[in-house]
Coordinates of C-alpha atoms in Angstrom, one line a residue:
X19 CA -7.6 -12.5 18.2
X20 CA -8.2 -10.6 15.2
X21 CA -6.3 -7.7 16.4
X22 CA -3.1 -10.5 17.5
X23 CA -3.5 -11.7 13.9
X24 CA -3.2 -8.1 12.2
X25 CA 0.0 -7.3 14.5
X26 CA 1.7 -10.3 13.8
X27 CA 1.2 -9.8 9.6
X28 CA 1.5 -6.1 9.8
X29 CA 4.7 -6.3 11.6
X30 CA 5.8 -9.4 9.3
X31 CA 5.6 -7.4 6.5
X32 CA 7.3 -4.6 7.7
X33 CA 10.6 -6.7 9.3
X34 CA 10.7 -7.9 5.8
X35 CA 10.8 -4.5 4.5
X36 CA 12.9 -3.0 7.0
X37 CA 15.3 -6.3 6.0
X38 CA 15.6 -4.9 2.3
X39 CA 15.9 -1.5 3.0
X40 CA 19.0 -2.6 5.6
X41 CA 20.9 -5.2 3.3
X42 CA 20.1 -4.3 0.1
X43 CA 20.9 -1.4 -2.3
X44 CA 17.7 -0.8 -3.4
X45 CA 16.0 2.7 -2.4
X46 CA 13.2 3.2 -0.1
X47 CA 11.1 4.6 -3.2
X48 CA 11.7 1.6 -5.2
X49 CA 10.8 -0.8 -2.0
X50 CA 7.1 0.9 -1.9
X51 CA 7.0 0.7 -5.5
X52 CA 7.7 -3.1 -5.4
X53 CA 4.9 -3.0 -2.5
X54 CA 2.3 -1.3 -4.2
X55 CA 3.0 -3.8 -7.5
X56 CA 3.0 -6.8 -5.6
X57 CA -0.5 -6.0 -4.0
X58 CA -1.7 -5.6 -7.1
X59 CA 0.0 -8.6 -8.7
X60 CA -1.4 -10.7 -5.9
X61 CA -5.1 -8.7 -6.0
X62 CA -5.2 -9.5 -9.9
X63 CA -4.8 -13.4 -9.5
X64 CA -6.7 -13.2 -6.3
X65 CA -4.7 -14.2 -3.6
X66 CA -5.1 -10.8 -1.7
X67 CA -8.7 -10.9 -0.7
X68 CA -8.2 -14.2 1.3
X69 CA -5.0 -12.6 2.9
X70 CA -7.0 -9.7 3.6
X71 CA -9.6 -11.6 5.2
X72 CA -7.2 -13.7 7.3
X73 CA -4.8 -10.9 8.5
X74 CA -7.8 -8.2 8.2
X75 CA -6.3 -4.2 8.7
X76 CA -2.4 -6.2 9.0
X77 CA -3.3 -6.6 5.0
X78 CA -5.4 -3.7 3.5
X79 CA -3.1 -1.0 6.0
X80 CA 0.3 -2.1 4.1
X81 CA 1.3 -0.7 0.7
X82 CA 0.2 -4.0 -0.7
X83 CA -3.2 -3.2 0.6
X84 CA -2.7 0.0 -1.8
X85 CA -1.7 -1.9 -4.5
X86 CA -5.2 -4.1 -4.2
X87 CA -7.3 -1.4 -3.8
X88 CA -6.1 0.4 -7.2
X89 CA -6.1 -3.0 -8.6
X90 CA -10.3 -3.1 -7.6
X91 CA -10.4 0.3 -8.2
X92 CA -9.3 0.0 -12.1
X93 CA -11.4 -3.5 -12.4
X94 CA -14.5 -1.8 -11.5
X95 CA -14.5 1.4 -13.6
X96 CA -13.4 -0.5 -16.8
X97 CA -16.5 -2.9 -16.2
X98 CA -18.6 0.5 -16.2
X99 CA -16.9 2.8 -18.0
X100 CA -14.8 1.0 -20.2
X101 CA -11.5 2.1 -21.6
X102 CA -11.6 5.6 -19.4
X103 CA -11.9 3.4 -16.7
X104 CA -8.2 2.3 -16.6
X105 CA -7.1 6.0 -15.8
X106 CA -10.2 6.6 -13.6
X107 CA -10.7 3.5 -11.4
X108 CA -7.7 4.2 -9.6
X109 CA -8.4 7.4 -8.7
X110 CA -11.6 6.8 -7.2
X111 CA -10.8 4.0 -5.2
X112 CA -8.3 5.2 -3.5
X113 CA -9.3 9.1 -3.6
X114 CA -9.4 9.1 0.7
X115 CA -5.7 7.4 1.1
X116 CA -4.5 9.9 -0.7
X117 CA -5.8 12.5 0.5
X118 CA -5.2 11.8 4.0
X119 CA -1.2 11.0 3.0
X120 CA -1.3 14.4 1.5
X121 CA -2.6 16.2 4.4
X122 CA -1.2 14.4 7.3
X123 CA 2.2 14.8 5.4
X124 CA 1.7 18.1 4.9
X125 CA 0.4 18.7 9.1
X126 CA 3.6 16.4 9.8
X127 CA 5.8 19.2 8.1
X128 CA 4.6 21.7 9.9
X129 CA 5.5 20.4 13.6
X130 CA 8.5 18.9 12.3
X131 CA 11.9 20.2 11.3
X132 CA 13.5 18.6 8.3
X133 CA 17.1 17.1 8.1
X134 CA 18.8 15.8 5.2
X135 CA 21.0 12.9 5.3
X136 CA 24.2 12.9 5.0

C-alpha cells in the first residue's frame, strides 16, 4: 500500500507540473523554483512532515521534498550555529542530492547527445 500511496502522490504532483509547464507561460526553471519554495513554505508552517509521512518517498522524492529538507537543513544549523547557520544548514542537509544531481547529470551527458530546441 505504501508503495500505491507514493505512485499515486508522486505522479499527482507531477500531472500538476506537467499541466503548468503545458498551458502556462511560465519556464521550466521557474516551475522548480516555485517547487522548491513551496516545500519549504509548507516545511516552515509544518504541513510537509505529515504529507511526508502519509505519501512517504511520493513526498520527500519531489522538488517540494527539496524544499523541506533545506528548510530542516537551515532550522537546525541556526539552533547550533547561529547566524552562520542560515548559509550552512542548507548545504549540509542536502550535500548528497546534490551531489548525486551533479554526477548523474554529468554521467547522463556523457551517453547522451544534446539537442537544442528550436
Amino acid at each position: 500500500m505504501d508503495y500505491l500511496k507514493a505512485f499515486i502522490v508522486g505522479g499527482i504532483i507531477c500531472a500538476i507540473v506537467q499541466i503548468f509547464m503545458d498551458k502556462t507561460k511560465l519556464l521550466p526553471g521557474r516551475i522548480m523554483v516555485g517547487l522548491v519554495v513551496i516545500g519549504t513554505i509548507l516545511g516552515v508552517f509544518g504541513f510537509y512532515e505529515p504529507f511526508i509521512e502519509f505519501a512517504g518517498y511520493g513526498a520527500s522524492v519531489p522538488l517540494m521534498g527539496f524544499g523541506n529538507v533545506l528548510m530542516k537543513g537551515v532550522k537546525e544549523a541556526v539552533d547550533k550555529e547561529g547566524f552562520i547557520g542560515i548559509f550552512m544548514g542548507g548545504f549540509k542537509a542536502s550535500a548528497i542530492g546534490i551531489s548525486a544531481a551533479l554526477v548523474f547529470g554529468y554521467l547522463a551527458s556523457l551517453i547522451f547527445d544534446s539537442k537544442m530546441k528550436e
